[in-house]
PDB file of C-alpha atoms in Angstrom:
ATOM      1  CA  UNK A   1      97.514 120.979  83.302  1.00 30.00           C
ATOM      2  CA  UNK A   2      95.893 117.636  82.617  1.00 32.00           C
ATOM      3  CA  UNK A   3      97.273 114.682  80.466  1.00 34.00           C
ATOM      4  CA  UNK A   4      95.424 114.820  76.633  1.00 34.00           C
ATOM      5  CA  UNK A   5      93.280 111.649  76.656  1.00 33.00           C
ATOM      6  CA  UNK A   6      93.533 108.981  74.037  1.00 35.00           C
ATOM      7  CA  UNK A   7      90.765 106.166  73.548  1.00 32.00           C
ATOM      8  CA  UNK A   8      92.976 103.247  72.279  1.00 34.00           C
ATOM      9  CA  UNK A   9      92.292  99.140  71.872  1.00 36.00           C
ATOM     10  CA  UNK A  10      93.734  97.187  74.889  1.00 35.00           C
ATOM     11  CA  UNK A  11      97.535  97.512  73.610  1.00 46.00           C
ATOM     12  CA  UNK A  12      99.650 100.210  74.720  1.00 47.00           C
ATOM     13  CA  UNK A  13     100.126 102.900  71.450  1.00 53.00           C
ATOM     14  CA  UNK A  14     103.505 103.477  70.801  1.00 79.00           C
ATOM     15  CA  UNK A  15     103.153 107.100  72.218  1.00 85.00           C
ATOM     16  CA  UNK A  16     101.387 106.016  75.304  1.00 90.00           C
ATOM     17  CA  UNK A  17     103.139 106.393  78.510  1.00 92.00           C
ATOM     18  CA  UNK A  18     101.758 104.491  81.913  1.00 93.00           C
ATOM     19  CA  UNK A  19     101.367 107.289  84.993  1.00 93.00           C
ATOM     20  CA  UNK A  20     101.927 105.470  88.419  1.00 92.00           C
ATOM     21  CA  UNK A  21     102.720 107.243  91.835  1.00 90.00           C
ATOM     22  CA  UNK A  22     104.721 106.526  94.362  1.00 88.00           C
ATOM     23  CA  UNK A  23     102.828 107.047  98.394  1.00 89.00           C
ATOM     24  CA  UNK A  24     105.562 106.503 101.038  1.00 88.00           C
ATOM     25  CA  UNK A  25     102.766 104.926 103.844  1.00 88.00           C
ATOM     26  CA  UNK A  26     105.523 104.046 106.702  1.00 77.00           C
ATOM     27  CA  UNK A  27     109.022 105.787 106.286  1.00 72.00           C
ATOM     28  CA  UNK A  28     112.586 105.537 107.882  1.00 59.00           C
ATOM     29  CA  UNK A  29     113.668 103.260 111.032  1.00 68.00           C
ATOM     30  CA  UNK A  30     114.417 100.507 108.484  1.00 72.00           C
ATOM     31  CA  UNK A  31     116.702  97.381 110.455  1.00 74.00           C
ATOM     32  CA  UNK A  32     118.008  96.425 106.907  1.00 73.00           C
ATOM     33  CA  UNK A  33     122.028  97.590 105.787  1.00 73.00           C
ATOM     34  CA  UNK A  34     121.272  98.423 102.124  1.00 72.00           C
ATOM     35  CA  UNK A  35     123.893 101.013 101.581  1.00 78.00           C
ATOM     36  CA  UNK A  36     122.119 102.397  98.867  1.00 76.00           C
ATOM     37  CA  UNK A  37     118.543 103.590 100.748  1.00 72.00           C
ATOM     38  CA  UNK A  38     117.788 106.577 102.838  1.00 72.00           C
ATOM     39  CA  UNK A  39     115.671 104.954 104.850  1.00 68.00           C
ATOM     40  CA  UNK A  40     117.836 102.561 106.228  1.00 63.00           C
ATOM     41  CA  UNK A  41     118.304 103.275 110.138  1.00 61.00           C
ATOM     42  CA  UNK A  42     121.887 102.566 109.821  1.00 58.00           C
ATOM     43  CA  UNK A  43     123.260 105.768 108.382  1.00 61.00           C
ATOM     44  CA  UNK A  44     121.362 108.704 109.616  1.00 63.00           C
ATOM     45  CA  UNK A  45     120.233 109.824 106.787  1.00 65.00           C
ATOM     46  CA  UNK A  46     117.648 113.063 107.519  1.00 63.00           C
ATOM     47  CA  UNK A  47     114.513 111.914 106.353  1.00 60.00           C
ATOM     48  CA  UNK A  48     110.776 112.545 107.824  1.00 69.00           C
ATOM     49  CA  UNK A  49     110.367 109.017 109.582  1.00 67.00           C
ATOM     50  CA  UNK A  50     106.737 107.883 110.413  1.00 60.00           C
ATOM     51  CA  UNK A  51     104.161 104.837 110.429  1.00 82.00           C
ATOM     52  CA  UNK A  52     100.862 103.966 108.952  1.00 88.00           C
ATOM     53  CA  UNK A  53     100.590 107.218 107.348  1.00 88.00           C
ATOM     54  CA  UNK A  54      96.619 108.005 107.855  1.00 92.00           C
ATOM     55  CA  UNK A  55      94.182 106.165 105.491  1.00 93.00           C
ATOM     56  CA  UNK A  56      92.583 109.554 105.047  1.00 91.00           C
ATOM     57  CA  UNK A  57      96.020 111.005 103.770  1.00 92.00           C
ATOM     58  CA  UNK A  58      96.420 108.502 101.147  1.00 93.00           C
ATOM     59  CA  UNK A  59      93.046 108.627  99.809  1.00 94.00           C
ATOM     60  CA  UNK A  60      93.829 112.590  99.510  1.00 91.00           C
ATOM     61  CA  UNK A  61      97.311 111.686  97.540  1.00 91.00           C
ATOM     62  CA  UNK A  62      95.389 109.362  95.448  1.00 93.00           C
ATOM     63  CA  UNK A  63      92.605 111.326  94.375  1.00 92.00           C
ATOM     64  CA  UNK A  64      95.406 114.281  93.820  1.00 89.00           C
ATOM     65  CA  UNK A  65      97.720 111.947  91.158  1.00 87.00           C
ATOM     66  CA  UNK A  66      94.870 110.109  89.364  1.00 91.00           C
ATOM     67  CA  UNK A  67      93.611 114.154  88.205  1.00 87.00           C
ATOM     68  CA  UNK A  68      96.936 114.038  86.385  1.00 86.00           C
ATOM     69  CA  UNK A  69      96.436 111.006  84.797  1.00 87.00           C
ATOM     70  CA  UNK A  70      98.174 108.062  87.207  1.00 90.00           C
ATOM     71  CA  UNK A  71      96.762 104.980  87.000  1.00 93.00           C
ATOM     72  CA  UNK A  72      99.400 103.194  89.407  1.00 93.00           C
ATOM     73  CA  UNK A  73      99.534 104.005  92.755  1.00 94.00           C
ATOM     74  CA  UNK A  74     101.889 102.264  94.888  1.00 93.00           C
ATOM     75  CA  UNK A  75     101.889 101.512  98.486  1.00 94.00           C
ATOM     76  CA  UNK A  76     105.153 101.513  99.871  1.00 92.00           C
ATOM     77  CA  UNK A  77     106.309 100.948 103.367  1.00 89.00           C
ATOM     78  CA  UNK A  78     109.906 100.844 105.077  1.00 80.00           C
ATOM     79  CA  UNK A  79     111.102  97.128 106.635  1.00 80.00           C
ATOM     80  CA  UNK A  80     112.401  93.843 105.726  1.00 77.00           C
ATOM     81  CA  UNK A  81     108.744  92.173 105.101  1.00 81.00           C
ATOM     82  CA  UNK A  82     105.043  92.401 104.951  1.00 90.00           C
ATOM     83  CA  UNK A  83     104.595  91.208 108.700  1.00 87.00           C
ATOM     84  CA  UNK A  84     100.909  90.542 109.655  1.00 88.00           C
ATOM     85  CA  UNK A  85     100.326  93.779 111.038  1.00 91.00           C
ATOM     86  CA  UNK A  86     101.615  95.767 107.832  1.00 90.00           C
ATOM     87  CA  UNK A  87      99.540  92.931 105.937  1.00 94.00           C
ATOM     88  CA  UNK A  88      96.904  94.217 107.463  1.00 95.00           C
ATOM     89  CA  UNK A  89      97.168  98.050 106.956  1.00 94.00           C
ATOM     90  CA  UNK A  90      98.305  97.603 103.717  1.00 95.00           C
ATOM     91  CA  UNK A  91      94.999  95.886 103.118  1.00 96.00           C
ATOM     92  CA  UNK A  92      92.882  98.437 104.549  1.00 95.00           C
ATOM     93  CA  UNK A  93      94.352 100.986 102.914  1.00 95.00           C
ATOM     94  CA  UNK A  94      93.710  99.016  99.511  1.00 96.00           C
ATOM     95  CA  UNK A  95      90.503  98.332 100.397  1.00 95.00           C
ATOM     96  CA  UNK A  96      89.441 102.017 101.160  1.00 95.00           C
ATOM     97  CA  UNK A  97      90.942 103.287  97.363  1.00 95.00           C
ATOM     98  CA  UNK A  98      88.506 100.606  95.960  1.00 95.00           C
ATOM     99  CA  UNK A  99      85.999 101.888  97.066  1.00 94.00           C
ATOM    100  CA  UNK A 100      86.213 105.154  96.281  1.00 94.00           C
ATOM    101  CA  UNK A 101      86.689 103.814  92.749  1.00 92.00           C
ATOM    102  CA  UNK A 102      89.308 105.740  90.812  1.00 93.00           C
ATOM    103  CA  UNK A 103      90.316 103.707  88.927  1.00 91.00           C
ATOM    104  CA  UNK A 104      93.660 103.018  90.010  1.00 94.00           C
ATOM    105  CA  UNK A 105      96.152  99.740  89.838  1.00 95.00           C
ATOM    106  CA  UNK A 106      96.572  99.398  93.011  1.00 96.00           C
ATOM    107  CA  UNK A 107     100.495  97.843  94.153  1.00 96.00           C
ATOM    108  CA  UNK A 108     102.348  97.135  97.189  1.00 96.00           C
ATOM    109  CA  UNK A 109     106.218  97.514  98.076  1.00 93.00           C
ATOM    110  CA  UNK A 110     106.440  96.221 101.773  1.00 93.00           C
ATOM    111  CA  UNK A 111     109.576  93.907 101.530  1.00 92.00           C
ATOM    112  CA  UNK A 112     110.138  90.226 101.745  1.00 93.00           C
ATOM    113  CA  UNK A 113     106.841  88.418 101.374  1.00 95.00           C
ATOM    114  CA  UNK A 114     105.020  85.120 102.363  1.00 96.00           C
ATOM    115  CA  UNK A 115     102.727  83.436  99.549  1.00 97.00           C
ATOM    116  CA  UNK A 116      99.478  83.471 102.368  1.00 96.00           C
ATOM    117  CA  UNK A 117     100.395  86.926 102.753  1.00 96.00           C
ATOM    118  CA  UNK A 118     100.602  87.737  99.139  1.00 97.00           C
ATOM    119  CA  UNK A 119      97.154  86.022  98.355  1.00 97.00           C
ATOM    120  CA  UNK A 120      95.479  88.327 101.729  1.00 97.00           C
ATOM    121  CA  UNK A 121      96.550  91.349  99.959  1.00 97.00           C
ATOM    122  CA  UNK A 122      94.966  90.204  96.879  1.00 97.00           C
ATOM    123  CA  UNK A 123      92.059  88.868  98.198  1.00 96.00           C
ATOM    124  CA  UNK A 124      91.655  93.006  99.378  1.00 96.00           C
ATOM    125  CA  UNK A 125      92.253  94.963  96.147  1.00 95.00           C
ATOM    126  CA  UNK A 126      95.836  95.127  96.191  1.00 96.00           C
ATOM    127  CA  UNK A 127      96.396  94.269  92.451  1.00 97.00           C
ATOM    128  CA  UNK A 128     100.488  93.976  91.676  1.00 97.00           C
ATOM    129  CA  UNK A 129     103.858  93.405  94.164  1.00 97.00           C
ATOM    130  CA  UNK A 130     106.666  95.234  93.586  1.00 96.00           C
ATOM    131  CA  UNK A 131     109.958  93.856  94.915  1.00 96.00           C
ATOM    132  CA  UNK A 132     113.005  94.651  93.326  1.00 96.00           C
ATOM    133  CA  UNK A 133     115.977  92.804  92.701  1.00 96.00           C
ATOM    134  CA  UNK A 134     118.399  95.679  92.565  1.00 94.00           C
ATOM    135  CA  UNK A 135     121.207  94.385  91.254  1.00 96.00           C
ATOM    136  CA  UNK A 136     122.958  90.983  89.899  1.00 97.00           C
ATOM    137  CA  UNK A 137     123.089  87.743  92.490  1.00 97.00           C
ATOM    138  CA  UNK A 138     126.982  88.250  92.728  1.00 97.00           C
ATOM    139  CA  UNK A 139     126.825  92.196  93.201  1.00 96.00           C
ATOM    140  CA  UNK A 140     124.314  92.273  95.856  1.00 95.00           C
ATOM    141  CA  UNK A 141     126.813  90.702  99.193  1.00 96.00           C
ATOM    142  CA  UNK A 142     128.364  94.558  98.464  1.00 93.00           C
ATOM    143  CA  UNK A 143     125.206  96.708  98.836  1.00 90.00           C
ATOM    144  CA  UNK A 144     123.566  94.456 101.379  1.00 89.00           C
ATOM    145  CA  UNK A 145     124.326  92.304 104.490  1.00 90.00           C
ATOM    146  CA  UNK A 146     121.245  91.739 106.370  1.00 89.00           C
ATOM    147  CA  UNK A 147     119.286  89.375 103.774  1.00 91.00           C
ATOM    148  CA  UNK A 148     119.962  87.729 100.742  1.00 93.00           C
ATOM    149  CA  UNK A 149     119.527  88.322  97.098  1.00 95.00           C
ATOM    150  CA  UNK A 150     117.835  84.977  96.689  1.00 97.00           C
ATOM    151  CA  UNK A 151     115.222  86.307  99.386  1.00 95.00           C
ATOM    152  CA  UNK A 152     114.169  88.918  97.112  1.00 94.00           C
ATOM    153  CA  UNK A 153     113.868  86.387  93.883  1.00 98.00           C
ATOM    154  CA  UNK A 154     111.990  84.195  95.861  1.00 97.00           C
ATOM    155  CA  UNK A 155     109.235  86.669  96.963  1.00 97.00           C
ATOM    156  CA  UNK A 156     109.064  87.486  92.953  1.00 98.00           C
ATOM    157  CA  UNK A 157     108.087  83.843  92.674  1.00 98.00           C
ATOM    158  CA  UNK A 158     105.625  84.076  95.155  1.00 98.00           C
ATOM    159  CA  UNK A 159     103.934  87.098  93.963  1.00 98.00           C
ATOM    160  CA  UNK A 160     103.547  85.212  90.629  1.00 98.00           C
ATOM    161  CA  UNK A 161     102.225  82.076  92.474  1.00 98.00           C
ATOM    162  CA  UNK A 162      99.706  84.584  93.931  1.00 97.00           C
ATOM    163  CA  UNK A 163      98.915  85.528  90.425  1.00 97.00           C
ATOM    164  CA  UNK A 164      99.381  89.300  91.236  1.00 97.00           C
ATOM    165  CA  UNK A 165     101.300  91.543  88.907  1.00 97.00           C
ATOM    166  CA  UNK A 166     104.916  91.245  89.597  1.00 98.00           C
ATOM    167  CA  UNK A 167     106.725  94.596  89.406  1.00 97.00           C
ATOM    168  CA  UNK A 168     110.365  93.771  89.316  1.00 97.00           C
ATOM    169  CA  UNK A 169     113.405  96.315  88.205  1.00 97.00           C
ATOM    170  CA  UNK A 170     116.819  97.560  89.962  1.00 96.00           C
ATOM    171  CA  UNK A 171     119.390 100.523  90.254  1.00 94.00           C
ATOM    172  CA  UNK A 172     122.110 101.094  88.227  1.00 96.00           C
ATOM    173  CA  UNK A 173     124.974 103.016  89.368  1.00 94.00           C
ATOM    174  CA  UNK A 174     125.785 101.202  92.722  1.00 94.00           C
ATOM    175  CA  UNK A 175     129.326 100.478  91.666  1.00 92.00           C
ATOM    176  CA  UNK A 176     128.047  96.749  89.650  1.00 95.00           C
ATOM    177  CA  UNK A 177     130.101  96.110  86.529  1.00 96.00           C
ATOM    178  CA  UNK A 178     128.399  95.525  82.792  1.00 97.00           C
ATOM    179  CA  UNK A 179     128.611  91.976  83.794  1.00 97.00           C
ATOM    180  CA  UNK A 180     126.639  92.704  87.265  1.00 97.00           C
ATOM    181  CA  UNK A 181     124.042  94.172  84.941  1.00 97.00           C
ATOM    182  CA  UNK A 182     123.528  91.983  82.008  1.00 97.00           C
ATOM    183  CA  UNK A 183     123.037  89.338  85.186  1.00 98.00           C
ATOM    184  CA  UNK A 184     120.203  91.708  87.209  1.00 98.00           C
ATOM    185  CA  UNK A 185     118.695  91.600  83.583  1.00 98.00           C
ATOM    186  CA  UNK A 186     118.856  87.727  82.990  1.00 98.00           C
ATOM    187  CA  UNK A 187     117.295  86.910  86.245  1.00 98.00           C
ATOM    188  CA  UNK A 188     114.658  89.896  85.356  1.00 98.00           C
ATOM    189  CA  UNK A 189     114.181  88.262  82.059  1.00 97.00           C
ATOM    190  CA  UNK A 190     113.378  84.768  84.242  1.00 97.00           C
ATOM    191  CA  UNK A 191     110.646  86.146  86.654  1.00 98.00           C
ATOM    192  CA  UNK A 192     109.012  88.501  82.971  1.00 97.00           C
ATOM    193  CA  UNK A 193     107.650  91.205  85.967  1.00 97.00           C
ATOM    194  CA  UNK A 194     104.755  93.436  83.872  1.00 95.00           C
ATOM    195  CA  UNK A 195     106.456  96.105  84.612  1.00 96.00           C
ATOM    196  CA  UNK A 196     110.379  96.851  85.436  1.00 97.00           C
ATOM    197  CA  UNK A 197     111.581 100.082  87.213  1.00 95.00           C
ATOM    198  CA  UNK A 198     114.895 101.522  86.149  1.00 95.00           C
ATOM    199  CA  UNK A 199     116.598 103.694  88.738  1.00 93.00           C
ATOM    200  CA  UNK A 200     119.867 105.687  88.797  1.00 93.00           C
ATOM    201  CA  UNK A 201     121.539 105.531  91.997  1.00 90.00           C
ATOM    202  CA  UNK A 202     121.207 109.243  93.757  1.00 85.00           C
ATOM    203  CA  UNK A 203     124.376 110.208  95.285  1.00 82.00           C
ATOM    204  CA  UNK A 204     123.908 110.838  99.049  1.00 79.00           C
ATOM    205  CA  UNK A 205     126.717 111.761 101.970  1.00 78.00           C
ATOM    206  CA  UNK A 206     125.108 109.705 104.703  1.00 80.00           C
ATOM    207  CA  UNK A 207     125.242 106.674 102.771  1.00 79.00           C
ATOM    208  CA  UNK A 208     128.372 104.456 102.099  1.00 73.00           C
ATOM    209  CA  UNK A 209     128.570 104.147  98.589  1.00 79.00           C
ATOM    210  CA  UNK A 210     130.873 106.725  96.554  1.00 78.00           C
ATOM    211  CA  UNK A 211     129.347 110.058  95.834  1.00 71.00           C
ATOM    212  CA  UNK A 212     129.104 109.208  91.612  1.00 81.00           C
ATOM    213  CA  UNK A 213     126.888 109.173  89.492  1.00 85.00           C
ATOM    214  CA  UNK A 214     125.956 107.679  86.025  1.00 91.00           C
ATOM    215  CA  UNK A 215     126.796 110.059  83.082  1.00 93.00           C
ATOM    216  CA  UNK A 216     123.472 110.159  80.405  1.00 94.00           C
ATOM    217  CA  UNK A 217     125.126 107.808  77.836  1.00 95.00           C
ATOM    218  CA  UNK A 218     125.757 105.061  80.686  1.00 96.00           C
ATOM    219  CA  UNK A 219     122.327 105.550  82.028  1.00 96.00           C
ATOM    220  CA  UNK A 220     120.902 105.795  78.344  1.00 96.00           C
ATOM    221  CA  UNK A 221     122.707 102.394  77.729  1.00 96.00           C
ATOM    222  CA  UNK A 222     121.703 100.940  80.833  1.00 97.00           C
ATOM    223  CA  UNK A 223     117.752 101.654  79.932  1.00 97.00           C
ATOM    224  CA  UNK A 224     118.652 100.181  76.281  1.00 97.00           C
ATOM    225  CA  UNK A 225     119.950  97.196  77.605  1.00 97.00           C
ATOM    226  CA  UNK A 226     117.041  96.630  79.829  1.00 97.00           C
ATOM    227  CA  UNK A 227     114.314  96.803  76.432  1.00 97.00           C
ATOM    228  CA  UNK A 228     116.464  94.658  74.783  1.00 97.00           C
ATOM    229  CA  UNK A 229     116.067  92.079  77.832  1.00 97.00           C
ATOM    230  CA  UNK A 230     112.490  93.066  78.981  1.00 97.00           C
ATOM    231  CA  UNK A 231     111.245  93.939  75.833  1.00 95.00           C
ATOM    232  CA  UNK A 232     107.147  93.100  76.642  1.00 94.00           C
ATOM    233  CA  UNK A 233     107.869  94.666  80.201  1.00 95.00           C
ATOM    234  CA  UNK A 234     106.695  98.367  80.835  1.00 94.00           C
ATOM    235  CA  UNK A 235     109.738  99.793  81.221  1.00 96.00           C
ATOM    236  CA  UNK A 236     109.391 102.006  83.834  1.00 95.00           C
ATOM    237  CA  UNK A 237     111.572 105.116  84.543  1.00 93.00           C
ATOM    238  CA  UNK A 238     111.913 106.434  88.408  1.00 89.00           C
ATOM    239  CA  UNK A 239     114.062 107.523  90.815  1.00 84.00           C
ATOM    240  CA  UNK A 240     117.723 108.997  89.174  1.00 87.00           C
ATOM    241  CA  UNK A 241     115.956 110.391  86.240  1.00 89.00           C
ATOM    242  CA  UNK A 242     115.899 113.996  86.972  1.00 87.00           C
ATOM    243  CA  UNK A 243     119.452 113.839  88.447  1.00 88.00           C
ATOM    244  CA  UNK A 244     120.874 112.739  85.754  1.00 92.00           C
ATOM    245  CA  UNK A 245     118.975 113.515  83.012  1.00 92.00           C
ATOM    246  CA  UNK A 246     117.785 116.956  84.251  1.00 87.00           C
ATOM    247  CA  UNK A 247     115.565 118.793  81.838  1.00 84.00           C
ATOM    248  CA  UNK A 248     115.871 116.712  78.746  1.00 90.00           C
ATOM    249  CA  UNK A 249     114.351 113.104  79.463  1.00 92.00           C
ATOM    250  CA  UNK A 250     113.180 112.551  75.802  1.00 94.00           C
ATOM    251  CA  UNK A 251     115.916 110.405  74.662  1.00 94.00           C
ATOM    252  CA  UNK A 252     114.703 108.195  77.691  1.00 95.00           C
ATOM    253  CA  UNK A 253     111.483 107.692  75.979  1.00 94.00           C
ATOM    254  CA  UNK A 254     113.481 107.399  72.268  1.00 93.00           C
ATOM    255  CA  UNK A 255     115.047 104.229  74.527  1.00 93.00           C
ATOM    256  CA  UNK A 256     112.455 102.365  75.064  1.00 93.00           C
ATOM    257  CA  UNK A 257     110.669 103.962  78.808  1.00 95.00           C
ATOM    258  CA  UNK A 258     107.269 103.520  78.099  1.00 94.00           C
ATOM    259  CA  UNK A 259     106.032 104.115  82.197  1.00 94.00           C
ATOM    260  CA  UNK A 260     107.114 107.138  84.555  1.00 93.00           C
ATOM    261  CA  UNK A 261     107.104 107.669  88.220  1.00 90.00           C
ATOM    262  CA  UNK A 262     104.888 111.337  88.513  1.00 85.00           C
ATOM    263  CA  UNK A 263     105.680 113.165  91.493  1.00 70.00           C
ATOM    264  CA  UNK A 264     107.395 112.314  94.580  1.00 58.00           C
ATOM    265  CA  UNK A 265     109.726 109.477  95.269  1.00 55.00           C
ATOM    266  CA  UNK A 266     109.972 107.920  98.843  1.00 55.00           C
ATOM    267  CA  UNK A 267     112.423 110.312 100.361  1.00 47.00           C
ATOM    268  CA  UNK A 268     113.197 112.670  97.520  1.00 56.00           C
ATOM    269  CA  UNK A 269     111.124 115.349  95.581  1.00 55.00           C
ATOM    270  CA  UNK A 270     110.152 114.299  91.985  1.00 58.00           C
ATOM    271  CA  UNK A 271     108.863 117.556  90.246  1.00 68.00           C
ATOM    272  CA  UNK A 272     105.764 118.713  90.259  1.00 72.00           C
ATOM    273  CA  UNK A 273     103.001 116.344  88.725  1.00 80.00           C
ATOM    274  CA  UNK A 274     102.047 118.905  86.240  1.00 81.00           C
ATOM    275  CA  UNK A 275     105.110 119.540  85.019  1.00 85.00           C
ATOM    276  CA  UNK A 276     106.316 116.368  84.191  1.00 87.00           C
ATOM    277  CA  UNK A 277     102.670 116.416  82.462  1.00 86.00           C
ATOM    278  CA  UNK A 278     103.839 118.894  80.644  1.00 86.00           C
ATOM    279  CA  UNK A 279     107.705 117.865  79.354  1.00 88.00           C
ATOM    280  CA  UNK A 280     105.898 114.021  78.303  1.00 89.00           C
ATOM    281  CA  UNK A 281     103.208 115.764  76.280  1.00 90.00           C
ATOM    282  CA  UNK A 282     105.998 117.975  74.666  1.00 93.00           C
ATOM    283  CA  UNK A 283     107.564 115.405  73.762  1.00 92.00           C
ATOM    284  CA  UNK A 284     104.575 114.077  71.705  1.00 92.00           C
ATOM    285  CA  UNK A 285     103.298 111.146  73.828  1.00 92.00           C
ATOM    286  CA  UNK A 286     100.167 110.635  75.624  1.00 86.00           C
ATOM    287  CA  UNK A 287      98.794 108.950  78.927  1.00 82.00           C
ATOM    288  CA  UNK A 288      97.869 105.906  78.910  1.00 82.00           C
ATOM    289  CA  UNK A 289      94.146 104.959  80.080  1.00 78.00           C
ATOM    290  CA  UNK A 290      94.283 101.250  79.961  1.00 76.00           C
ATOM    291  CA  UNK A 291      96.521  99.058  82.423  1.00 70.00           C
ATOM    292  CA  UNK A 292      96.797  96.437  80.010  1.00 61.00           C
TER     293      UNK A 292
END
């Protein structure tokens, strides 16, 4: 089942909603201590670990999410940067969806990153950076010991001083206070990413943080808060959402989500592409065909 085309101006419609993918490229084995990511290779977490996933492979994935109407597809690897030699892959792998013209935004997600760097990737299709902030300035000492919060901001800056698309959001649920939030959303409100992802911390035993997790009106309040802060962002709606919201993710959209992750996550199953097709368009909202 296949998203219902609209042909609209160059403005989002109200009832449009913005399909990207996630494609894990290079998973697990990560040095970093976030306590709040599977992939980290300090809690054992059992995940499928690998690197450079094949170009081939991607191009498959690609071709597989844009039939059900994605138009992001994002690049992510494991790691504290975007050293040379992921530069490079990551660049290759850009380069190859290109030119087998789908028509796809094409971002990366490969960690702390240089402003040469940055410009390379966009010099080879790669057309937005995402790099999250997580959480508030204060908060993020308690989630993270191995780099710094203002390491992540800074990298925002640079991907703006690139003059890629900066994709910019956090997770709620990691134990931050209102306070901790209203702050991730200030310095959000600073960098004005294009797009934000919200995410709802997933509960896992491996990791350190407290098996919890939001209730719908804290995580419906969380996503108000962020429109009300971000409200020109695309407000984008990823991992969490099924946990916590399980088969009724409308009043997400009634909040102000305008984007959706379709399909997998890094190291967790999303639901099936077409039936996440299928709940949006119930709903009464459309794909979007236009980036802009």
């Amino acid at each position: 089942m296949y998203f219902t085309h609209q042909t609209k101006d160059s403005k989002m419609a109200s009832n449009e909603i913005f399909l990207c993918s996630i494609c894990n490229v290079s998973s697990g084995d990560c040095p970093e201590d976030c306590k709040y990511c599977t992939q980290s290779a300090h809690y054992g977490t059992e995940i499928q670990k690998y690197k450079n996933k094949p170009i081939d492979r991607i191009l498959q994935e690609a071709r597989a999410l844009r039939e059900y109407g994605a138009l992001g597809f994002c690049l992510v690897t494991a790691g504290r940067s975007l050293e040379s030699d992921k530069c490079e892959y990551i660049a290759k792998a850009a380069n190859a969806i290109k030119e087998a013209d789908l028509g796809l935004h094409i971002i990366a997600c490969c960690g702390s990153a240089d402003l040469d760097s940055l410009k390379y990737l966009k010099k080879n299709g790669v057309d937005s950076y995402n790099h999250n902030l997580e959480t508030s300035k204060d908060f993020f000492p308690h989630i993270c010991s191995t780099h710094t919060w203002l390491e992540r901001f800074e990298t925002c800056e640079n991907t703006l001083k690139a003059e890629l698309g900066l994709c910019s959001g956090g997770i709620f649920g990691l134990g931050e206070s209102w306070g901790d939030r209203i702050e991730l959303l200030k310095s959000l409100q600073i960098l004005s990413p294009h797009s934000s992802p919200i995410n709802f911390y997933i509960a896992n035993d491996a990791l350190p943080l407290p098996m919890q997790t939001l209730s719908k009106d804290e995580a419906l309040e969380c996503v108000v808060l962020a429109r009300e802060f971000l409200p020109n962002a695309r407000l984008m709606i990823a991992g969490g959402r099924e946990v916590v919201f399980g088969d009724n993710q409308k009043p997400l959209f009634e909040a102000g989500i305008n984007a959706v992750v379709l399909g997998d996550y890094l190291t967790t199953d999303g639901k099936a592409p077409k039936d996440d097709v299928a709940m949006i368009e119930s709903y009464g909202y459309v794909a979007a065909t236009s980036c802009h």
